[in-house]
Every structure is written in C-alpha cells, then in structure tokens.
PDB file of N, CA and C and ligand atoms in Angstrom:
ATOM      1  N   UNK Y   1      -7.851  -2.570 -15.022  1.00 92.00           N
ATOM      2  CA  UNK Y   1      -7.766  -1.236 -14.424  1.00 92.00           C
ATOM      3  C   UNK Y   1      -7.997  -0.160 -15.488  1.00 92.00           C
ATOM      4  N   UNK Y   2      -8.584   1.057 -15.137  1.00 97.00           N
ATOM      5  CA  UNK Y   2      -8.732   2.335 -15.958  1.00 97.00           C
ATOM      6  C   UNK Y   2      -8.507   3.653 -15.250  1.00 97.00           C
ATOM      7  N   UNK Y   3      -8.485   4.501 -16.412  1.00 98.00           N
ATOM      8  CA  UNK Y   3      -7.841   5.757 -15.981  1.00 98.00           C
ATOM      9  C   UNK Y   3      -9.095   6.440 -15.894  1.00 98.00           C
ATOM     10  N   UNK Y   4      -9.357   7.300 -15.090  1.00 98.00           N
ATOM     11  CA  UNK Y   4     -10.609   8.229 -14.819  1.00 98.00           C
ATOM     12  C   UNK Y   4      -9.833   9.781 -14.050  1.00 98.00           C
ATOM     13  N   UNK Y   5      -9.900  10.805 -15.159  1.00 98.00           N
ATOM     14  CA  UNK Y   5      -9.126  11.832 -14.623  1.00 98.00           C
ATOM     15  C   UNK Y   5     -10.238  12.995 -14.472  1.00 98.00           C
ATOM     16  N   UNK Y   6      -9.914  13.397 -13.325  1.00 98.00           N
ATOM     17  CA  UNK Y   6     -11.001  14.408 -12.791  1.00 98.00           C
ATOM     18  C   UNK Y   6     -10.307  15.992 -12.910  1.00 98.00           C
ATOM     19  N   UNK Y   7     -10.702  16.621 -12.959  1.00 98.00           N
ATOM     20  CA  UNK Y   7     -10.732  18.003 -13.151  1.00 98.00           C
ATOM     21  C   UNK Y   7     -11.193  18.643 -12.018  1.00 98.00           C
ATOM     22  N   UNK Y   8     -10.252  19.034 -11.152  1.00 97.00           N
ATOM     23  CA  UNK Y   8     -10.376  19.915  -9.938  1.00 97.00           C
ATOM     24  C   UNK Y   8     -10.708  21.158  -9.827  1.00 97.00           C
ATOM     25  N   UNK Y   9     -11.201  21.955  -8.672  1.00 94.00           N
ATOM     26  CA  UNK Y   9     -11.792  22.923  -8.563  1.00 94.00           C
ATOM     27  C   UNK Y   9     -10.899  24.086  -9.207  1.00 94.00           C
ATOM     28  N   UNK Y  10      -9.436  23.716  -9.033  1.00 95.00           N
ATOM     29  CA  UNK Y  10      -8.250  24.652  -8.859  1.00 95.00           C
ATOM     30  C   UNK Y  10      -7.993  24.760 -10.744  1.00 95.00           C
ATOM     31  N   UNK Y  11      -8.499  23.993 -11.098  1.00 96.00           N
ATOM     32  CA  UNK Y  11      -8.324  23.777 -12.602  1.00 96.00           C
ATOM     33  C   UNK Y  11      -7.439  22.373 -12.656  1.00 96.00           C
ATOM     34  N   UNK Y  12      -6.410  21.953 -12.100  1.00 97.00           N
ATOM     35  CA  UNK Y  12      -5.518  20.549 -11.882  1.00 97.00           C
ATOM     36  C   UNK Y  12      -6.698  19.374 -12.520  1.00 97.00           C
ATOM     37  N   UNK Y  13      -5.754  19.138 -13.518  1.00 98.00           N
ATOM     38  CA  UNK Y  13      -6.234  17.608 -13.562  1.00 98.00           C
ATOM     39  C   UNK Y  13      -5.305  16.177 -12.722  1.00 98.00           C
ATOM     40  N   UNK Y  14      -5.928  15.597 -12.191  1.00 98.00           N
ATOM     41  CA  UNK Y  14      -6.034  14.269 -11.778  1.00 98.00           C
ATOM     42  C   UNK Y  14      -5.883  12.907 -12.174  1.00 98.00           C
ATOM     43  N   UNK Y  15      -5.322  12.444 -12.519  1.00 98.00           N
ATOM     44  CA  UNK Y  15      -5.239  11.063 -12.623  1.00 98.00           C
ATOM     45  C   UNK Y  15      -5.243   9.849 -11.972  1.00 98.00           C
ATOM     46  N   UNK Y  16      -6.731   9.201 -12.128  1.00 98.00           N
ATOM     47  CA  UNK Y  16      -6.989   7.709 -11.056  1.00 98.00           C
ATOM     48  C   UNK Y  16      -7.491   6.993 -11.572  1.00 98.00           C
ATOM     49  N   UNK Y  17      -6.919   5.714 -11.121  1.00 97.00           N
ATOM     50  CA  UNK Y  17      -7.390   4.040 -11.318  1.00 97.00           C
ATOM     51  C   UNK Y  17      -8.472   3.697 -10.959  1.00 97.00           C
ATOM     52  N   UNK Y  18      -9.194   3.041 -11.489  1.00 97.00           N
ATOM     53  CA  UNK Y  18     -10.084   2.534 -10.747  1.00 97.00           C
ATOM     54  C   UNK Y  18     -10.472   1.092 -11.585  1.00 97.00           C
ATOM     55  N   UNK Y  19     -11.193   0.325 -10.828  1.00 97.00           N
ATOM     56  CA  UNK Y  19     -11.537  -1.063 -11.438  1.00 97.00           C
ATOM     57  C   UNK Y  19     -12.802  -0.866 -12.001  1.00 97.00           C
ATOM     58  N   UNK Y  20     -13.349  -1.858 -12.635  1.00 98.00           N
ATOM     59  CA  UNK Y  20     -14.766  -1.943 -13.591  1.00 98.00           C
ATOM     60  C   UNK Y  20     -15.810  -1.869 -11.863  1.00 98.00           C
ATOM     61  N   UNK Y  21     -16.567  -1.572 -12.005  1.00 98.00           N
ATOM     62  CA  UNK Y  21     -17.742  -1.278 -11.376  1.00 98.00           C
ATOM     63  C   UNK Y  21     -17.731  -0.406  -9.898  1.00 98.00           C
ATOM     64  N   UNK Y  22     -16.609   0.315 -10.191  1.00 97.00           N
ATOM     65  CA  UNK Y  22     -16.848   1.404  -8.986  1.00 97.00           C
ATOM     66  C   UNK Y  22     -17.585   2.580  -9.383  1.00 97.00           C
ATOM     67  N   UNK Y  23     -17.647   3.375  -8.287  1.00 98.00           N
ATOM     68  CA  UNK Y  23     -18.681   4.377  -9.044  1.00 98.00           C
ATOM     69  C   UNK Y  23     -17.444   5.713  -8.879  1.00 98.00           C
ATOM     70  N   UNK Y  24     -18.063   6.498  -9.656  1.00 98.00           N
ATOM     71  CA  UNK Y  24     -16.740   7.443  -9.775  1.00 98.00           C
ATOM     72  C   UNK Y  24     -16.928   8.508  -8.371  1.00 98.00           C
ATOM     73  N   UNK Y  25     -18.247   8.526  -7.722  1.00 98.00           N
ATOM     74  CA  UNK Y  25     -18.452   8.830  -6.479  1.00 98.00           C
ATOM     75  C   UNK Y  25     -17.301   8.019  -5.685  1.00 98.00           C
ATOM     76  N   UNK Y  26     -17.046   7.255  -5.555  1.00 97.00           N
ATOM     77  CA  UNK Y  26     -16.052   6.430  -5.073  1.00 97.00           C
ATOM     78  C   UNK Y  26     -14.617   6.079  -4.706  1.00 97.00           C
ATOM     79  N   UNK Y  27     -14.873   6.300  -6.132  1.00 98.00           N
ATOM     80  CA  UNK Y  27     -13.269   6.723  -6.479  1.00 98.00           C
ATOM     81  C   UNK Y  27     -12.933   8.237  -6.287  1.00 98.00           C
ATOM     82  N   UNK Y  28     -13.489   8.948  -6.382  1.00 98.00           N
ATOM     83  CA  UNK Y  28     -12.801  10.395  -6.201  1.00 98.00           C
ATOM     84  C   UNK Y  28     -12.516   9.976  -4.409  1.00 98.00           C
ATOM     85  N   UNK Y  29     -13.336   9.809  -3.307  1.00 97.00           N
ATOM     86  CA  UNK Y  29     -13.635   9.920  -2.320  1.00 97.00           C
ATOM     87  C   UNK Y  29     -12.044   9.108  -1.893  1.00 97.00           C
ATOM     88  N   UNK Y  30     -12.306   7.820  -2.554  1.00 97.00           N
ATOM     89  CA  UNK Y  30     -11.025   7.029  -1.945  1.00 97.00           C
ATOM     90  C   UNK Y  30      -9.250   7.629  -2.124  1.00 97.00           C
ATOM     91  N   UNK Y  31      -9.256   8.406  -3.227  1.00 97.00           N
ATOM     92  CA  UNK Y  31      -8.146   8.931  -3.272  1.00 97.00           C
ATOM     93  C   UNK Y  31      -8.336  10.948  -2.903  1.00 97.00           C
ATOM     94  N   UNK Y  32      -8.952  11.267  -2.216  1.00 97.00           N
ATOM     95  CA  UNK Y  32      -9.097  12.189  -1.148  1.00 97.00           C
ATOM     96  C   UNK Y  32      -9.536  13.420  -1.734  1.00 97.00           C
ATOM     97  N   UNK Y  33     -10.405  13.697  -3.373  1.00 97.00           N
ATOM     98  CA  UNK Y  33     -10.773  14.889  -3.814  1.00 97.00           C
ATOM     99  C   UNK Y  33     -11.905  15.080  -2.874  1.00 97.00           C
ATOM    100  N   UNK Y  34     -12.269  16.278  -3.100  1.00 94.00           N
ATOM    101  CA  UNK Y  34     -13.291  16.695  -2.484  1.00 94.00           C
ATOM    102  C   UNK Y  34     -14.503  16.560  -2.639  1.00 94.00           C
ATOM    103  N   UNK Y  35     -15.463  15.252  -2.698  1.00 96.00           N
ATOM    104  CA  UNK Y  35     -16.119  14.936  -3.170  1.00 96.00           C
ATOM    105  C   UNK Y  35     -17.654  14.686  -1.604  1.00 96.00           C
ATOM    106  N   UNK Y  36     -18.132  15.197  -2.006  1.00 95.00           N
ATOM    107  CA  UNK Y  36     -19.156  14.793  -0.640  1.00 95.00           C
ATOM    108  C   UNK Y  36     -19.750  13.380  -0.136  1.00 95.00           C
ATOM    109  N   UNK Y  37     -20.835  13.315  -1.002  1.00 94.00           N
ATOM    110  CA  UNK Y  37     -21.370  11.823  -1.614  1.00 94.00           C
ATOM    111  C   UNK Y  37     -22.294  12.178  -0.046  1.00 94.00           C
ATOM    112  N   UNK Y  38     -22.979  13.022   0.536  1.00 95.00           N
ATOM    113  CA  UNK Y  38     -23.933  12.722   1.418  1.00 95.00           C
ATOM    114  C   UNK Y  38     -24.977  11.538   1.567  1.00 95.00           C
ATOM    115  N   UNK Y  39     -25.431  11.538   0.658  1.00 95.00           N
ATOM    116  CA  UNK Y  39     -26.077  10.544   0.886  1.00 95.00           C
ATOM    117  C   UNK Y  39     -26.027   8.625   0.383  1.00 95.00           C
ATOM    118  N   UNK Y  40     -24.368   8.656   0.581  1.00 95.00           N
ATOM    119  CA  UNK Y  40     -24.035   7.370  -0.036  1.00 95.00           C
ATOM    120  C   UNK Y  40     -24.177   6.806  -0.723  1.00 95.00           C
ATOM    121  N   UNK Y  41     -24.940   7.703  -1.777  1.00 95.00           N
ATOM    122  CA  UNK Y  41     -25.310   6.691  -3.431  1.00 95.00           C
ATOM    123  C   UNK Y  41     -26.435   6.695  -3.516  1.00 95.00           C
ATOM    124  N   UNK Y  42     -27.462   7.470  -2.367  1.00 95.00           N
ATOM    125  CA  UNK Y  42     -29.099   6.864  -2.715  1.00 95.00           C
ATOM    126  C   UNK Y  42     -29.259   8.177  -3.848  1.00 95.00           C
ATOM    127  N   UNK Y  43     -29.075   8.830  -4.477  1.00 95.00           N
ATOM    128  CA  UNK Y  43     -29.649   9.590  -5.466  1.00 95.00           C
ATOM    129  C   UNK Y  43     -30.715  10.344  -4.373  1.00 95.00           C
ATOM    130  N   UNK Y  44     -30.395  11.005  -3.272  1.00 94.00           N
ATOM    131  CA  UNK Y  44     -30.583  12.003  -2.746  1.00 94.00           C
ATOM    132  C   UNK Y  44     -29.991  13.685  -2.072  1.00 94.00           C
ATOM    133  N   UNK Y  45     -28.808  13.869  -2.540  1.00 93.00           N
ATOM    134  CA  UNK Y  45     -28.084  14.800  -1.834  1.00 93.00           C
ATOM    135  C   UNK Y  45     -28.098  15.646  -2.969  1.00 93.00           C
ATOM    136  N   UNK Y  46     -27.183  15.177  -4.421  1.00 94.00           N
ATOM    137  CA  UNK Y  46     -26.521  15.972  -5.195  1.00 94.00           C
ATOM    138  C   UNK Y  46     -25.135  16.749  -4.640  1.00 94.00           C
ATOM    139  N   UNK Y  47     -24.788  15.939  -3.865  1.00 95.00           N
ATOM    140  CA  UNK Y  47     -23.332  16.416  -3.343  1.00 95.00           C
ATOM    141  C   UNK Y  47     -22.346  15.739  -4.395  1.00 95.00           C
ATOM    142  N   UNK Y  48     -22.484  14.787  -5.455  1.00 97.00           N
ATOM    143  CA  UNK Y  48     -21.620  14.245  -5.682  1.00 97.00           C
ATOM    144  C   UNK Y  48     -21.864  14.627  -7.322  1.00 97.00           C
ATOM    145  N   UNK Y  49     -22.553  15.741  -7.729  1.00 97.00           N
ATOM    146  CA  UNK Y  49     -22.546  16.133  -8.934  1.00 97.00           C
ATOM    147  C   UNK Y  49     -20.891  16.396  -9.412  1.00 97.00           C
ATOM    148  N   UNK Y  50     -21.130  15.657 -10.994  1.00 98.00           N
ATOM    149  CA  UNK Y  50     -19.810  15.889 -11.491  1.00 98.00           C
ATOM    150  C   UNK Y  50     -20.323  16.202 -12.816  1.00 98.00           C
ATOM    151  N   UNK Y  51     -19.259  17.149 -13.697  1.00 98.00           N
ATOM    152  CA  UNK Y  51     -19.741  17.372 -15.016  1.00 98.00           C
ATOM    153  C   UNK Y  51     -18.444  16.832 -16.286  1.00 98.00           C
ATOM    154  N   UNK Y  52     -19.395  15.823 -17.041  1.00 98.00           N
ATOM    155  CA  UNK Y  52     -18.826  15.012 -17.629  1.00 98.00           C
ATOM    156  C   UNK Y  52     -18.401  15.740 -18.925  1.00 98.00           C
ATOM    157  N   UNK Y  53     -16.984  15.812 -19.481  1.00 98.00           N
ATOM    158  CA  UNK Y  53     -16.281  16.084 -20.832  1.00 98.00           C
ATOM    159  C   UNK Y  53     -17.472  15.668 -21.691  1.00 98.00           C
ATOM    160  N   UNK Y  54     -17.801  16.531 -22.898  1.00 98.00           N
ATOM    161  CA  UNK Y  54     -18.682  16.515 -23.517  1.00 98.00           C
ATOM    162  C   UNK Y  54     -18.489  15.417 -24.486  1.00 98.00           C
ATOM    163  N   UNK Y  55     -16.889  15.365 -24.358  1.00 97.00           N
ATOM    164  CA  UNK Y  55     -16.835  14.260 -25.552  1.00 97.00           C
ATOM    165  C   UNK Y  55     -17.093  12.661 -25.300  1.00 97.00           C
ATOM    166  N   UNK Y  56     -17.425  12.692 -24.121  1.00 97.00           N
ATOM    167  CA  UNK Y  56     -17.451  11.275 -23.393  1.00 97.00           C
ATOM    168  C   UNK Y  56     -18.964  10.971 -23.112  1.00 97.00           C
ATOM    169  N   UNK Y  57     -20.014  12.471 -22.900  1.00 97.00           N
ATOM    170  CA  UNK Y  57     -20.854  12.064 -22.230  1.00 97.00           C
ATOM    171  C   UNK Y  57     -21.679  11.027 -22.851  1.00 97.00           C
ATOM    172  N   UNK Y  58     -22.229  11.482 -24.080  1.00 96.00           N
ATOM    173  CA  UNK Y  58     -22.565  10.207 -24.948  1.00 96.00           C
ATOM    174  C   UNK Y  58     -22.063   9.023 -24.932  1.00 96.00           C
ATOM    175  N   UNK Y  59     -21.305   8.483 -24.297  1.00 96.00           N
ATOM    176  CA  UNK Y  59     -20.807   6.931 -23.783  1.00 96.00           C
ATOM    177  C   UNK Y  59     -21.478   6.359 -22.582  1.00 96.00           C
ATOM    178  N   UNK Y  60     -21.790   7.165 -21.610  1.00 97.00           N
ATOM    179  CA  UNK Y  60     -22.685   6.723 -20.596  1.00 97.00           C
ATOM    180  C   UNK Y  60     -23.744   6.306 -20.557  1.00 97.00           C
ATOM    181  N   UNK Y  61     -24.257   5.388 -20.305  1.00 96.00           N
ATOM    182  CA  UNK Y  61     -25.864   5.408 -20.161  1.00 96.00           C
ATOM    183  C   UNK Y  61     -26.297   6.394 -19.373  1.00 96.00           C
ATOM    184  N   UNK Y  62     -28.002   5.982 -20.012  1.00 96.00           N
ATOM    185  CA  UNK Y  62     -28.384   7.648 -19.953  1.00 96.00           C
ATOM    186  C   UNK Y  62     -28.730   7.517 -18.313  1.00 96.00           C
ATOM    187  N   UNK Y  63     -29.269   9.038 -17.913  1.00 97.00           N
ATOM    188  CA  UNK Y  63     -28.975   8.833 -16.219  1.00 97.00           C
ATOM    189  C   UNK Y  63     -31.078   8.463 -16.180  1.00 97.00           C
ATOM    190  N   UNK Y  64     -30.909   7.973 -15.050  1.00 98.00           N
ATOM    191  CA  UNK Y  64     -32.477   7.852 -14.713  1.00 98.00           C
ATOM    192  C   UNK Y  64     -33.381   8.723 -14.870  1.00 98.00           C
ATOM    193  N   UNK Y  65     -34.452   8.742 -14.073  1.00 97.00           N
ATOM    194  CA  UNK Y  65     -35.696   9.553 -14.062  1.00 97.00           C
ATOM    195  C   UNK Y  65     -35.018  10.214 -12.528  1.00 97.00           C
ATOM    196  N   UNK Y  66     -34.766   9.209 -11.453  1.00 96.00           N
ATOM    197  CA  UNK Y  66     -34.798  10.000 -10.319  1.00 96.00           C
ATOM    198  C   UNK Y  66     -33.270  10.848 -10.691  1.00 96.00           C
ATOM    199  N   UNK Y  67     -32.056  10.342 -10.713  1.00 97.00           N
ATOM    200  CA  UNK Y  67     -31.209  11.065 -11.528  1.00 97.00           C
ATOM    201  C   UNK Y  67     -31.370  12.609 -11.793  1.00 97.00           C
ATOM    202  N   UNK Y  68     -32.119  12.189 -13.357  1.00 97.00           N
ATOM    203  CA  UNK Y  68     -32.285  13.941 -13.679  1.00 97.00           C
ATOM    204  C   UNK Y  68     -32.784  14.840 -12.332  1.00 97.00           C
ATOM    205  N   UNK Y  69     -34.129  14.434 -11.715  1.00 95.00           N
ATOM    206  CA  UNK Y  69     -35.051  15.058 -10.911  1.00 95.00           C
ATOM    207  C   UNK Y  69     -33.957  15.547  -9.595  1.00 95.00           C
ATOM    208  N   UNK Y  70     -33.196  14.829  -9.624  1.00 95.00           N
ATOM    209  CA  UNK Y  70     -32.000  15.558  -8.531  1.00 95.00           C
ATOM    210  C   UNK Y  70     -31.117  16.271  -8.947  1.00 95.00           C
ATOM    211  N   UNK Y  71     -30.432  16.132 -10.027  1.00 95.00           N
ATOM    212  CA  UNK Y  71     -29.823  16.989 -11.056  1.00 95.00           C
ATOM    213  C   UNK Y  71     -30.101  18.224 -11.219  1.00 95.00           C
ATOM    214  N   UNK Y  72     -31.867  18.485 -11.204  1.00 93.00           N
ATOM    215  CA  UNK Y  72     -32.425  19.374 -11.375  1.00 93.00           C
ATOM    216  C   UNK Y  72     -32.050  20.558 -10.572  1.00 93.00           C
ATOM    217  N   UNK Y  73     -32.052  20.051  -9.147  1.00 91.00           N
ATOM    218  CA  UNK Y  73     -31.766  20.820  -8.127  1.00 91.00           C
ATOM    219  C   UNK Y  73     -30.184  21.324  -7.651  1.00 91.00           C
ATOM    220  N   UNK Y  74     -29.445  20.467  -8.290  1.00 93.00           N
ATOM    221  CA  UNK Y  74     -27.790  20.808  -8.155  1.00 93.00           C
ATOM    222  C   UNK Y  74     -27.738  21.921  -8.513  1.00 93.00           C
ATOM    223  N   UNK Y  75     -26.682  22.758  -7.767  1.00 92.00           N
ATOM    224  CA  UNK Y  75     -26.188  24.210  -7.996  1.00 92.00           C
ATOM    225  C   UNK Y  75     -25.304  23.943  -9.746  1.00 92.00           C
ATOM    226  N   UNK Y  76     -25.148  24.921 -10.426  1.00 93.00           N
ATOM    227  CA  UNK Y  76     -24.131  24.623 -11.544  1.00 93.00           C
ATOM    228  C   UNK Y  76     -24.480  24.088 -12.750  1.00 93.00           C
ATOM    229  N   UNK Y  77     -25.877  23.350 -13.038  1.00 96.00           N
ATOM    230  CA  UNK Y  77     -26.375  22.095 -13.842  1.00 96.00           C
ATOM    231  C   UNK Y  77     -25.825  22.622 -14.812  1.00 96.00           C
ATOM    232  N   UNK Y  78     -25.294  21.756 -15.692  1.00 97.00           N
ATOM    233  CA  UNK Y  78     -24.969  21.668 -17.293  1.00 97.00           C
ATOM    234  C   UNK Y  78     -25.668  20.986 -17.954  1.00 97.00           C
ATOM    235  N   UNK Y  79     -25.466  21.145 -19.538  1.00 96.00           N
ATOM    236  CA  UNK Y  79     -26.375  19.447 -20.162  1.00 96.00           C
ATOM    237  C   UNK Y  79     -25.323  18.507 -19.955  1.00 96.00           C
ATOM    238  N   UNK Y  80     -24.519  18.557 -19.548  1.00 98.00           N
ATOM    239  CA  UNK Y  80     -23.558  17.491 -19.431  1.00 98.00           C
ATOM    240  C   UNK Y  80     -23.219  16.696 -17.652  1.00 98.00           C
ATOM    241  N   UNK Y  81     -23.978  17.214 -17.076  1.00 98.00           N
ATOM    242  CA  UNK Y  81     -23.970  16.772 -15.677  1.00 98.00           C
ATOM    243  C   UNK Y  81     -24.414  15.815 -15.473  1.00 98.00           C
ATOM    244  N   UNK Y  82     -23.872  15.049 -14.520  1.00 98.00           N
ATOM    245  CA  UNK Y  82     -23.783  13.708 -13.721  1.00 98.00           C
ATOM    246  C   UNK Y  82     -23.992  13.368 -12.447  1.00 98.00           C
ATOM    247  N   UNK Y  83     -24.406  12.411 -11.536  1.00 98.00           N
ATOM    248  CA  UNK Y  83     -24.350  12.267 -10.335  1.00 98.00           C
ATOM    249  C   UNK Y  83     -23.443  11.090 -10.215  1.00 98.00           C
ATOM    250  N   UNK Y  84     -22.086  11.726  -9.956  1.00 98.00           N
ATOM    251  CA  UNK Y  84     -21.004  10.917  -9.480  1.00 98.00           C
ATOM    252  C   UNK Y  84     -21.380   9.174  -9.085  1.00 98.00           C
ATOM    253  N   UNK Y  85     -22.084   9.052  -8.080  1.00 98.00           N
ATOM    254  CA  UNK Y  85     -22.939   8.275  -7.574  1.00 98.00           C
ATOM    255  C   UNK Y  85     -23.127   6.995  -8.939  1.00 98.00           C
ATOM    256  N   UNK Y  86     -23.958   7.825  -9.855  1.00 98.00           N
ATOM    257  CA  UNK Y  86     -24.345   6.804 -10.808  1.00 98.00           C
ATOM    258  C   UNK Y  86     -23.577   6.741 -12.050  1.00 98.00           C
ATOM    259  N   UNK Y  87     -21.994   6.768 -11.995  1.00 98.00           N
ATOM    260  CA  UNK Y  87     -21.649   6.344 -12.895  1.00 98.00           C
ATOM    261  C   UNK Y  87     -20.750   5.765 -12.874  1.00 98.00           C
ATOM    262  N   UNK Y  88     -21.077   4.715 -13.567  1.00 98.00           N
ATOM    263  CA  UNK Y  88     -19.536   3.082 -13.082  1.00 98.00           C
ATOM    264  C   UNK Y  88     -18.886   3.277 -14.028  1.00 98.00           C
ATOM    265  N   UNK Y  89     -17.875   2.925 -13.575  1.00 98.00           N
ATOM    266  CA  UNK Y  89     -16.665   2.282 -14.533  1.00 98.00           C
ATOM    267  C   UNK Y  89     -16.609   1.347 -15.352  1.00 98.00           C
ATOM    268  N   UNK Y  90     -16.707   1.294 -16.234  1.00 97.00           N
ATOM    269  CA  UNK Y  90     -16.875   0.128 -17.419  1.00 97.00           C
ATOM    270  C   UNK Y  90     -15.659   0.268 -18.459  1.00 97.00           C
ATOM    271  N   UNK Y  91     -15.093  -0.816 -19.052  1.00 96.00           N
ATOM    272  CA  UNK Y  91     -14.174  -0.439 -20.561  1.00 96.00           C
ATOM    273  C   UNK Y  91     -14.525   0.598 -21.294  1.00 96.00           C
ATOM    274  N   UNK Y  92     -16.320   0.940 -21.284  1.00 94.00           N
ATOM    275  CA  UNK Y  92     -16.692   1.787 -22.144  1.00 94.00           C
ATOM    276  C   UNK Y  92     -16.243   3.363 -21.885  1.00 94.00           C
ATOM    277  N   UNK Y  93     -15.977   3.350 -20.547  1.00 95.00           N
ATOM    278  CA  UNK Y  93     -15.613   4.676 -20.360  1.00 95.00           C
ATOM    279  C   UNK Y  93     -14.256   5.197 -19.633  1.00 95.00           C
ATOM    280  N   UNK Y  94     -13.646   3.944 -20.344  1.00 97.00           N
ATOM    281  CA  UNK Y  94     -11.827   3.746 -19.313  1.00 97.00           C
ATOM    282  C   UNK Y  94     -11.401   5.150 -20.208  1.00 97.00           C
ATOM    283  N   UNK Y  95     -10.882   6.008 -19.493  1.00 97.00           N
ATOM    284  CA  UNK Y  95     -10.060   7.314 -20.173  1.00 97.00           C
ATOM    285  C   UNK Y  95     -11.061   8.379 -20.031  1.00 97.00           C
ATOM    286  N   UNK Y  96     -12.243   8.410 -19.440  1.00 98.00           N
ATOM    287  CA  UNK Y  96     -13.369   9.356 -19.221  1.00 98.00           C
ATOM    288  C   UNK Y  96     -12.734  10.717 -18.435  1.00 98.00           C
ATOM    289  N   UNK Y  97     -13.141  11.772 -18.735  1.00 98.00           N
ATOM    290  CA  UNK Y  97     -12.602  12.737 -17.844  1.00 98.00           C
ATOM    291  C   UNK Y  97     -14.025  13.718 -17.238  1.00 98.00           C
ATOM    292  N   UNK Y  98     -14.203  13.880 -16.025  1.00 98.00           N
ATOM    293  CA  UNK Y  98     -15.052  14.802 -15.218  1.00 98.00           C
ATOM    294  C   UNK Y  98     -14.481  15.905 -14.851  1.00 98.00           C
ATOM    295  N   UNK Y  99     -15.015  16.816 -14.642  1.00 98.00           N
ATOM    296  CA  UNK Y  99     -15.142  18.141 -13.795  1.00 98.00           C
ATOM    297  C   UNK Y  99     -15.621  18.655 -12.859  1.00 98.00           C
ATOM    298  N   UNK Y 100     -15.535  18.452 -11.192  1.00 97.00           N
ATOM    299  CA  UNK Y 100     -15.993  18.829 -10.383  1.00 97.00           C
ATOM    300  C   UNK Y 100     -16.738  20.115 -10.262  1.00 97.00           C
ATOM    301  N   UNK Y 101     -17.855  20.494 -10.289  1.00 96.00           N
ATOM    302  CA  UNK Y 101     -18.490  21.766  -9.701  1.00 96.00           C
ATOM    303  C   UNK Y 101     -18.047  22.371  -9.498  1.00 96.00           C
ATOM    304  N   UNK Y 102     -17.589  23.874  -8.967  1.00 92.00           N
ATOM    305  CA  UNK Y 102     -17.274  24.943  -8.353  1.00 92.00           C
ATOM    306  C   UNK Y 102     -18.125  24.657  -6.618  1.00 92.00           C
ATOM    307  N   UNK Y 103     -19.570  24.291  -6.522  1.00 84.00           N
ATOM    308  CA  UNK Y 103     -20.104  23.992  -6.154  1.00 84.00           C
ATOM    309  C   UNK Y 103     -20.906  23.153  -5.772  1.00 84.00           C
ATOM    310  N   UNK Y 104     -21.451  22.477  -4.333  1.00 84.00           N
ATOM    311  CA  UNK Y 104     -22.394  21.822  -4.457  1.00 84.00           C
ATOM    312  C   UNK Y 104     -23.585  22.092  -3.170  1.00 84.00           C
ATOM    313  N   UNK Y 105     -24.251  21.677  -3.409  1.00 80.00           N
ATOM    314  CA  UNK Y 105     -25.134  21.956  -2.115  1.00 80.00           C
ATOM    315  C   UNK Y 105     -26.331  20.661  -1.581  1.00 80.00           C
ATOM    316  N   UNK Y 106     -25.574  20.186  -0.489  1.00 79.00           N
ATOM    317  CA  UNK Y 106     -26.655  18.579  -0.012  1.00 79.00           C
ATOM    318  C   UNK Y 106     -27.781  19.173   0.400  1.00 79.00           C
ATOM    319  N   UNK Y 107     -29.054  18.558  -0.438  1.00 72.00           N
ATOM    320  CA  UNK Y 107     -30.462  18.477   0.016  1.00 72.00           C
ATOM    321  C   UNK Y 107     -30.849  17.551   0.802  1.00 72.00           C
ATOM    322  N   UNK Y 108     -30.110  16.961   1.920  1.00 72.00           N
ATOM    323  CA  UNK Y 108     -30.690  15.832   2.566  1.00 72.00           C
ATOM    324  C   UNK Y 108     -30.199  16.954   4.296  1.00 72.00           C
TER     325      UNK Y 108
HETATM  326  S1  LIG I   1     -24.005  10.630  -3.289  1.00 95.86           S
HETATM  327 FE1  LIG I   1     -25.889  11.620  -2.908  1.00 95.86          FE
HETATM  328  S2  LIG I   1     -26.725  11.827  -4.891  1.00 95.86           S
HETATM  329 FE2  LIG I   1     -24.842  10.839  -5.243  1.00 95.86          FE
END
C-alpha cells in the first residue's frame, strides 16, 4: 500500500491509499474528490488533469505524445501537469503529492 496525497481545490490536503497499479484518476474518484475522469482513461477529456509537486515530477515517466497533445488543451497547464488518468502507482512514487486544478474543462 502507498500514500498519494492530493491537494484540494479549498487548499486541504488529503491523504489516500492506494495499491501499485491504480491510476491516481482512480483513486481520487474512489474516495469521492472531485475528480471527473470523462472519458475513462482514454486520454480524451482532460477532466482528470492534476498538477504534480515539482519535487516528484521527475519520478514519473514521462507522459506520452497523445498525453501532452491533450494537456495542451487543459485549462490551467503547468510544466508540471499530468493526466490523472496516466499515472500509476508504483513504489517509485509511494508519498507523491498532486494538486487538483482550480479548473477543468471536458473536450469530449
Ligand atoms: S480521464 Fe479523460 S483524459 Fe484522463
């Protein structure tokens, strides 16, 4: 099990479990943040943009081609942004902390 603490709209941080290969789209959803995920993981909505602690982001693999190209279009983009969607849980990133958007807006 790992800790994955999210950073809420309100400023509140979060603290949640999750197992190796969920996606953090997932996990926010299952324990009831406000997380959209329109389009269930296909890397089409950008509802599930999250922006990753800078000090962590370099631990992730890097995000795709289609990834960025949706990224592109998220309200908010940082260099540090993510699509919830595509990022699992691994040892490598047990203690990771995100930041939900202010915003998001589904393109599907
Ligand atoms: S859930 Fe739609 S892009 Fe991640």
């Amino acid at each position: 099990m790992h800790k994955i603490y999210f950073i809420l709209r309100n400023g509140e941080k979060q603290e949640i479990t999750a197992e190796t290969g969920e996606s953090l789209m997932t996990i926010a959803q299952q324990n009831g943040l406000d997380v959209e995920g329109a389009c269930g993981g296909a890397m089409a909505c950008s509802t599930c943009h999250m922006i990753v602690d800078p000090a962590w982001y370099g631990k992730l693999p890097p995000p795709s081609e289609d990834e960025t190209d949706m990224l592109d279009l998220a309200p908010g983009l940082t260099r540090t942004s993510r699509l919830g969607c595509q990022i699992i849980v691994t040892d490598e990133i047990s203690g990771l902390t995100v930041k939900l958007p202010q915003s998001t807006k589904s393109l599907i």
